[in-house]
Amino acid sequence: MNYQQYFSDAISQLHQEDRYRVFQNIERIAGKFPQATWRHNDIEKEITLWCSNDYLGMGQNESVIEASVNAVRTMGAGAGGTRNIGGTHCLIVELEKELADLHDKEAALVFTSGFVSNEATISTIAKILPGCIIYSDSLNHASMIEGVRRSGAEKRIFRHNDVEHLESLLAADAPEVPKLIVFESVYSMDGDVGPIEAITDLAKRFNAMTYIDEVHAVGMYGPRGGGITQRDGLADRIDIIEGTMAKAFGVMGGYITGSANVIDTIRSYAASFIFTTTLPPGLIAAATASVRHLKNSRAERQQHKQQVALCKLLLKDRNIPILDAETHIIPVMVRDPALCKQASDILLQDFSIYIQPINYPTVPRGTERLRITPTPLHDEAACQHLAESLSAVWTRLGLPFETAPSKPEATVA
Ligand SMILES: *Cc1c(COP(=O)(O)O)cnc(C)c1O
């Protein structure tokens, strides 16, 4: 048997479908965000990041860097063990308190990543509850889908943000069966927001537990950065709020918050929490500093909102086809995998703009896009340059512009 042939075939398949992933070699420059150095063959040049998940530039915030360096100097580079065996350092205990407080919950638990927190928590809850049925939004993130799969529980997929569909699914199952509804607040590919209040109403009526992924909202929304549930005063209606330190908080690591009882259960039963090494002091100290900063400072959120609004305005002025959702994520629709990759390549090579193409399976086929994430540090000139460059690329590739809203014909008096 030629084993290698199977791997070559698997890769060829991706090339044929124009969805082979190419990782750009990017070196972020501390203190110069959103600028970075791009290296490709013999080329080396400074580019502007327009697709970073470090939404507020907190990964380069002075106090965050300071905290990280101090922790490494005082406690060393690694944690030295799993949480259970020698790895529970004082900084992670402190961070968990900080996160529980951020969401007004009794307790919190930190994981290696947001991905692991979703996979571990959803699968563990559904295993603990006998005969549990999971109701999952059709656009949920891969990590939540993995949690649903791992649980082995029965699942019902409701159409994206479709409360009536969810209701009909809940109503069709026996009232006494344990139920878990899993969904997101900000959906990261379209930038839309889930109907949180309506879902919690249903949860109450059908006695279901609720689990929300606030990964794209923590640090960003709510007076203290506690996400959309905090902004809308709904946190106490949700059983488990999940988040990450890797996006607006600019560092790394995932977490859940909820009742002390649920958190203790996940801590005690979830394999991918138990059998892995604790995140190191430098990283945890940075995350804590970032969470604290964004709890107390609204300046980043305010500035961010302004820059997003400006960017949307400039893109619309040039009839670039954006999805105009209510959040900070601006998807520019290309609707073809090869053209999406080409547009991204031209932006990088000729305009020094980096926006990674988003193709299947991250988004459904036919909805390929460039996903733009302005930050408070993209100034007006950068936004102007982005709009002009996209317009030039659209013309060069013959991509369709948004048809301008018809204006009344000028009449000659
Ligand atoms: C990025 C992402 C995650 C995973 O978070 P990481 O901390 O990067 O592992 C989970 N959920 C959603 C919706 C995400 O976009």
XYZ file of C-alpha atoms and ligand atoms in Angstrom:
428
model
C 0.000 0.000 0.000
C 1.247 3.458 -0.869
C 0.324 5.431 2.250
C 1.757 8.710 0.952
C -0.630 8.617 -2.015
C -3.641 9.036 0.304
C -2.187 12.203 1.761
C -1.268 13.645 -1.640
C -4.801 12.913 -2.858
C -6.325 14.586 0.170
C -4.277 17.727 -0.518
C -5.009 17.690 -4.284
C -8.695 17.620 -3.467
C -8.334 20.924 -1.601
C -6.397 22.502 -4.487
C -9.087 21.417 -6.939
C -11.749 23.087 -4.831
C -9.658 26.275 -4.444
C -9.647 25.918 -0.697
C -6.076 24.917 0.043
C -5.024 27.086 2.970
C -1.918 29.237 2.662
C -0.599 30.689 5.924
C 0.881 34.145 5.533
C 4.090 34.715 7.448
C 3.287 37.750 9.577
C 5.440 39.358 12.246
C 3.520 41.768 14.424
C 5.574 44.735 15.592
C 4.988 45.582 19.268
C 3.957 49.212 19.594
C 3.096 49.637 15.898
C -0.220 47.755 15.663
C -1.899 47.322 13.155
C 1.373 47.330 11.188
C 3.273 44.079 10.659
C 6.093 42.643 8.570
C 5.091 40.217 5.819
C 7.644 37.761 4.463
C 7.142 35.875 1.221
C 9.964 34.237 -0.771
C 12.483 37.089 -0.955
C 9.996 39.848 -0.288
C 9.877 41.506 3.104
C 7.627 44.487 3.600
C 5.486 46.340 6.072
C 1.759 45.726 5.711
C -1.423 46.736 7.543
C -3.383 43.994 9.284
C -7.097 44.221 8.512
C -8.236 40.827 9.745
C -6.818 40.573 13.241
C -8.906 39.160 16.078
C -6.891 41.326 18.464
C -9.847 43.665 18.014
C -8.665 46.418 20.351
C -4.899 46.000 20.035
C -4.716 44.815 23.664
C -2.022 42.272 22.807
C 0.329 45.239 22.589
C -1.057 47.331 25.438
C 1.802 48.528 27.683
C 0.247 47.308 30.945
C -0.454 43.898 29.417
C 3.118 43.483 28.181
C 4.477 44.683 31.540
C 2.372 42.176 33.474
C 3.523 39.361 31.230
C 7.222 40.197 31.467
C 7.026 40.641 35.262
C 5.334 37.278 35.735
C 7.917 35.477 33.622
C 10.734 37.165 35.540
C 9.275 36.249 38.938
C 7.673 32.837 38.263
C 9.453 31.510 35.181
C 8.265 30.503 31.743
C 6.079 27.449 32.398
C 3.386 26.359 34.849
C 5.114 23.082 35.604
C 2.109 20.793 35.624
C -1.590 20.187 35.172
C -4.072 22.011 37.388
C -4.338 18.890 39.553
C -0.625 18.130 39.819
C 1.423 21.157 40.776
C 0.247 23.537 38.061
C -2.370 25.671 39.825
C -0.429 28.921 40.224
C -1.757 31.951 42.108
C -2.209 33.967 38.900
C -4.722 31.590 37.337
C -6.759 31.514 40.572
C -6.811 35.311 40.460
C -7.839 35.356 36.789
C -10.745 32.990 37.443
C -12.037 35.355 40.158
C -11.700 38.258 37.741
C -13.658 36.410 35.031
C -16.452 35.284 37.358
C -16.811 38.932 38.390
C -16.749 40.095 34.755
C -19.923 38.105 34.049
C -21.479 38.395 37.539
C -21.310 34.628 38.007
C -20.305 32.570 41.047
C -17.303 30.903 39.451
C -15.101 30.585 36.369
C -12.760 28.005 34.884
C -9.853 28.705 32.511
C -8.969 26.337 29.635
C -6.094 26.151 27.165
C -8.241 27.831 24.519
C -11.775 28.890 23.685
C -11.973 25.870 21.418
C -11.208 23.506 24.288
C -13.596 25.302 26.658
C -16.504 24.762 24.222
C -15.634 21.180 23.363
C -15.001 20.197 26.993
C -17.966 21.938 28.601
C -20.707 21.089 26.122
C -19.690 17.437 25.914
C -19.360 17.069 29.685
C -22.693 18.700 30.528
C -24.563 16.532 28.054
C -22.889 13.396 29.404
C -23.800 14.257 33.006
C -27.477 14.932 32.233
C -29.160 11.577 31.478
C -30.709 11.464 27.992
C -29.853 15.142 27.393
C -30.876 16.620 24.030
C -28.739 19.450 22.640
C -30.330 22.238 20.564
C -27.626 23.904 18.480
C -27.719 26.935 16.151
C -26.840 25.924 12.573
C -24.022 28.501 12.382
C -22.343 27.568 15.654
C -18.540 27.528 15.691
C -16.631 24.293 14.948
C -15.598 23.988 18.614
C -19.234 23.882 19.759
C -20.084 21.340 17.070
C -17.160 19.257 18.332
C -18.596 19.437 21.868
C -21.998 18.293 20.629
C -20.418 15.399 18.708
C -18.193 14.297 21.568
C -21.108 14.204 23.978
C -22.766 11.478 21.921
C -26.067 13.109 22.899
C -29.044 13.498 20.591
C -28.972 16.818 18.795
C -31.426 19.137 17.078
C -30.022 21.817 14.772
C -32.171 24.935 14.606
C -31.974 27.324 11.660
C -29.652 30.227 12.381
C -31.248 32.681 14.853
C -34.682 31.152 14.108
C -36.521 31.252 17.430
C -39.709 29.737 16.023
C -37.809 26.767 14.670
C -36.116 26.304 18.041
C -39.498 26.502 19.745
C -41.006 23.822 17.518
C -38.043 21.519 18.170
C -38.278 22.022 21.939
C -42.025 21.451 21.889
C -41.642 18.182 19.991
C -39.502 16.573 22.721
C -40.750 15.147 26.016
C -40.972 17.818 28.742
C -39.120 15.730 31.351
C -36.004 15.190 29.184
C -32.957 17.358 30.103
C -32.267 20.001 27.442
C -29.287 22.219 26.603
C -29.467 25.112 24.138
C -26.080 26.163 22.712
C -25.644 29.354 20.695
C -23.469 32.448 20.216
C -23.930 36.136 20.892
C -21.879 37.629 18.034
C -21.546 35.291 15.055
C -18.057 35.846 13.783
C -18.502 35.357 10.046
C -21.607 37.484 9.403
C -21.200 39.782 12.405
C -24.847 39.381 13.424
C -26.170 38.912 16.966
C -28.267 36.050 18.346
C -31.812 36.609 19.737
C -30.584 36.030 23.286
C -33.623 37.263 25.180
C -36.085 35.226 23.106
C -33.947 32.111 23.492
C -33.794 32.534 27.265
C -37.589 32.940 27.300
C -37.917 29.606 25.531
C -35.374 28.024 27.867
C -37.493 29.087 30.803
C -40.705 27.785 29.250
C -39.209 24.421 28.320
C -36.939 24.161 31.370
C -33.743 23.996 29.286
C -30.200 25.001 30.262
C -28.515 27.723 28.189
C -24.898 27.944 26.998
C -23.689 31.018 25.128
C -20.385 31.588 23.300
C -19.444 35.255 23.760
C -15.986 34.859 22.240
C -16.391 37.773 19.795
C -18.121 40.004 22.328
C -16.118 39.838 25.560
C -14.057 42.976 26.092
C -16.069 44.594 23.292
C -19.624 45.112 24.507
C -21.216 45.937 27.850
C -20.102 48.709 30.230
C -17.362 46.459 31.685
C -16.668 44.385 28.607
C -18.843 41.480 29.780
C -20.252 40.952 26.277
C -23.687 41.291 24.700
C -25.327 39.561 27.677
C -23.944 42.349 29.859
C -24.886 45.096 27.402
C -28.470 43.824 27.293
C -28.725 42.904 30.976
C -29.282 39.213 30.230
C -26.276 37.557 31.912
C -28.321 36.241 34.846
C -30.688 34.456 32.457
C -27.860 32.366 30.966
C -26.498 29.320 32.765
C -23.039 29.265 31.207
C -21.211 32.120 29.498
C -18.116 31.095 27.564
C -15.382 33.424 26.332
C -11.776 33.674 25.230
C -8.734 35.708 26.194
C -7.514 35.373 22.599
C -9.640 37.926 20.780
C -10.443 41.346 22.271
C -8.304 40.572 25.322
C -5.400 40.042 22.916
C -3.695 37.091 24.602
C -4.712 33.395 24.735
C -6.845 30.926 26.680
C -10.562 30.167 26.982
C -12.973 30.125 29.902
C -16.467 29.429 31.144
C -18.421 31.131 33.934
C -21.530 29.884 35.742
C -22.770 28.534 39.066
C -20.159 27.170 41.480
C -21.824 23.766 41.160
C -21.582 23.561 37.353
C -18.010 24.895 37.311
C -16.939 22.356 39.948
C -18.482 19.581 37.852
C -16.661 20.578 34.657
C -13.431 20.983 36.645
C -13.881 17.457 37.969
C -15.067 15.588 34.855
C -13.836 17.249 31.633
C -10.855 15.294 30.270
C -9.463 18.124 28.138
C -9.426 20.346 31.223
C -7.892 17.757 33.566
C -5.218 16.047 31.513
C -3.340 19.032 30.143
C -0.802 21.514 31.451
C -1.936 24.810 32.959
C -1.338 27.951 30.916
C 1.912 29.648 32.017
C 2.222 32.635 34.400
C 3.320 35.121 31.716
C 0.282 34.464 29.604
C -2.198 34.427 32.489
C -0.788 37.633 33.977
C -1.202 39.320 30.594
C -4.797 38.096 30.304
C -5.679 39.348 33.788
C -4.157 42.751 33.076
C -6.154 42.960 29.848
C -9.468 41.925 31.436
C -8.929 44.464 34.247
C -8.005 47.207 31.826
C -11.116 46.718 29.705
C -13.355 46.466 32.776
C -12.302 49.959 33.786
C -11.647 51.711 30.488
C -14.300 52.402 27.880
C -12.019 54.454 25.638
C -10.996 51.492 23.463
C -14.604 50.414 22.926
C -15.727 53.935 22.048
C -12.883 54.587 19.643
C -13.431 51.183 18.101
C -17.101 51.890 17.419
C -16.192 55.134 15.665
C -13.575 53.515 13.440
C -15.941 50.683 12.486
C -18.659 53.176 11.555
C -16.198 55.227 9.513
C -14.927 52.161 7.686
C -18.431 50.975 6.831
C -19.298 54.428 5.534
C -16.239 54.641 3.292
C -16.794 51.129 1.915
C -20.450 51.859 1.200
C -19.485 55.122 -0.517
C -17.501 53.059 -2.986
C -20.251 50.453 -3.370
C -18.161 47.642 -1.921
C -20.610 44.784 -1.160
C -20.456 44.533 2.641
C -22.836 42.768 5.009
C -23.936 45.615 7.216
C -24.524 43.857 10.548
C -24.762 45.677 13.857
C -21.329 44.622 15.155
C -17.666 45.372 14.502
C -17.183 42.616 11.914
C -17.386 43.726 8.261
C -17.680 40.854 5.774
C -17.028 41.856 2.145
C -18.744 39.318 -0.083
C -16.872 37.771 -3.027
C -18.932 34.558 -3.368
C -16.224 32.610 -5.203
C -13.290 30.770 -3.603
C -10.682 31.397 -6.334
C -11.533 35.082 -6.729
C -11.569 35.504 -2.966
C -8.021 34.181 -2.754
C -6.940 36.319 -5.730
C -8.407 39.468 -4.214
C -6.542 38.763 -0.981
C -3.254 38.131 -2.835
C -3.509 41.368 -4.835
C -4.342 43.381 -1.709
C -1.254 42.024 -0.008
C 1.180 42.283 -2.921
C 0.087 45.570 -4.467
C -1.608 47.478 -1.663
C 0.172 46.204 1.496
C -3.159 45.215 3.014
C -3.581 41.836 4.663
C -7.083 40.326 4.714
C -7.183 36.528 4.775
C -9.741 34.972 2.373
C -12.482 33.040 4.180
C -13.585 30.002 2.210
C -15.478 26.736 2.799
C -15.735 25.020 5.306
C -15.393 28.086 7.548
C -18.365 29.583 5.655
C -20.875 27.846 3.317
C -19.840 27.478 -0.341
C -20.924 30.446 -2.446
C -20.534 32.853 0.493
C -16.742 33.234 0.320
C -15.656 36.567 1.706
C -12.978 38.904 3.001
C -13.651 39.460 6.692
C -12.526 42.901 7.816
C -11.996 43.824 11.455
C -11.141 47.493 12.008
C -9.542 48.343 15.345
C -9.315 51.630 17.296
C -5.775 51.901 15.901
C -6.777 52.013 12.223
C -6.897 55.768 11.619
C -8.912 57.612 8.999
C -6.093 57.493 6.423
C -5.874 53.720 6.821
C -9.647 53.372 6.349
C -9.492 55.568 3.233
C -6.637 53.504 1.838
C -8.591 50.297 2.497
C -11.675 51.555 0.644
C -9.650 52.798 -2.337
C -7.659 49.573 -2.543
C -10.730 47.337 -2.395
C -12.362 49.421 -5.084
C -9.287 49.050 -7.325
C -9.153 45.277 -6.767
C -12.887 44.940 -7.468
C -12.413 46.742 -10.782
C -9.343 44.721 -11.702
C -11.030 41.365 -11.036
C -14.369 42.423 -12.510
C -16.138 41.703 -9.223
C -19.679 43.068 -8.872
C -20.087 46.306 -6.971
C -23.175 46.928 -4.879
C -25.718 48.480 -7.182
C -26.124 52.013 -5.909
C -29.564 52.850 -4.536
C -31.404 54.497 -7.399
C -31.316 58.239 -7.125
C -34.115 60.386 -8.455
C -33.251 61.806 -11.899
C -32.047 65.349 -11.764
C -34.642 67.565 -13.331
C -33.715 70.636 -15.225
C -35.657 73.566 -13.974
C -12.238 31.733 17.775
C -13.487 31.112 18.292
C -13.464 30.163 19.317
C -12.178 29.572 19.800
O -11.481 30.431 20.626
P -9.898 30.265 20.777
O -9.605 30.881 22.081
O -9.289 30.951 19.600
O -9.632 28.788 20.757
C -14.650 29.744 19.871
N -15.835 30.208 19.419
C -15.902 31.090 18.407
C -17.234 31.564 17.948
C -14.735 31.558 17.808
O -14.799 32.384 16.766
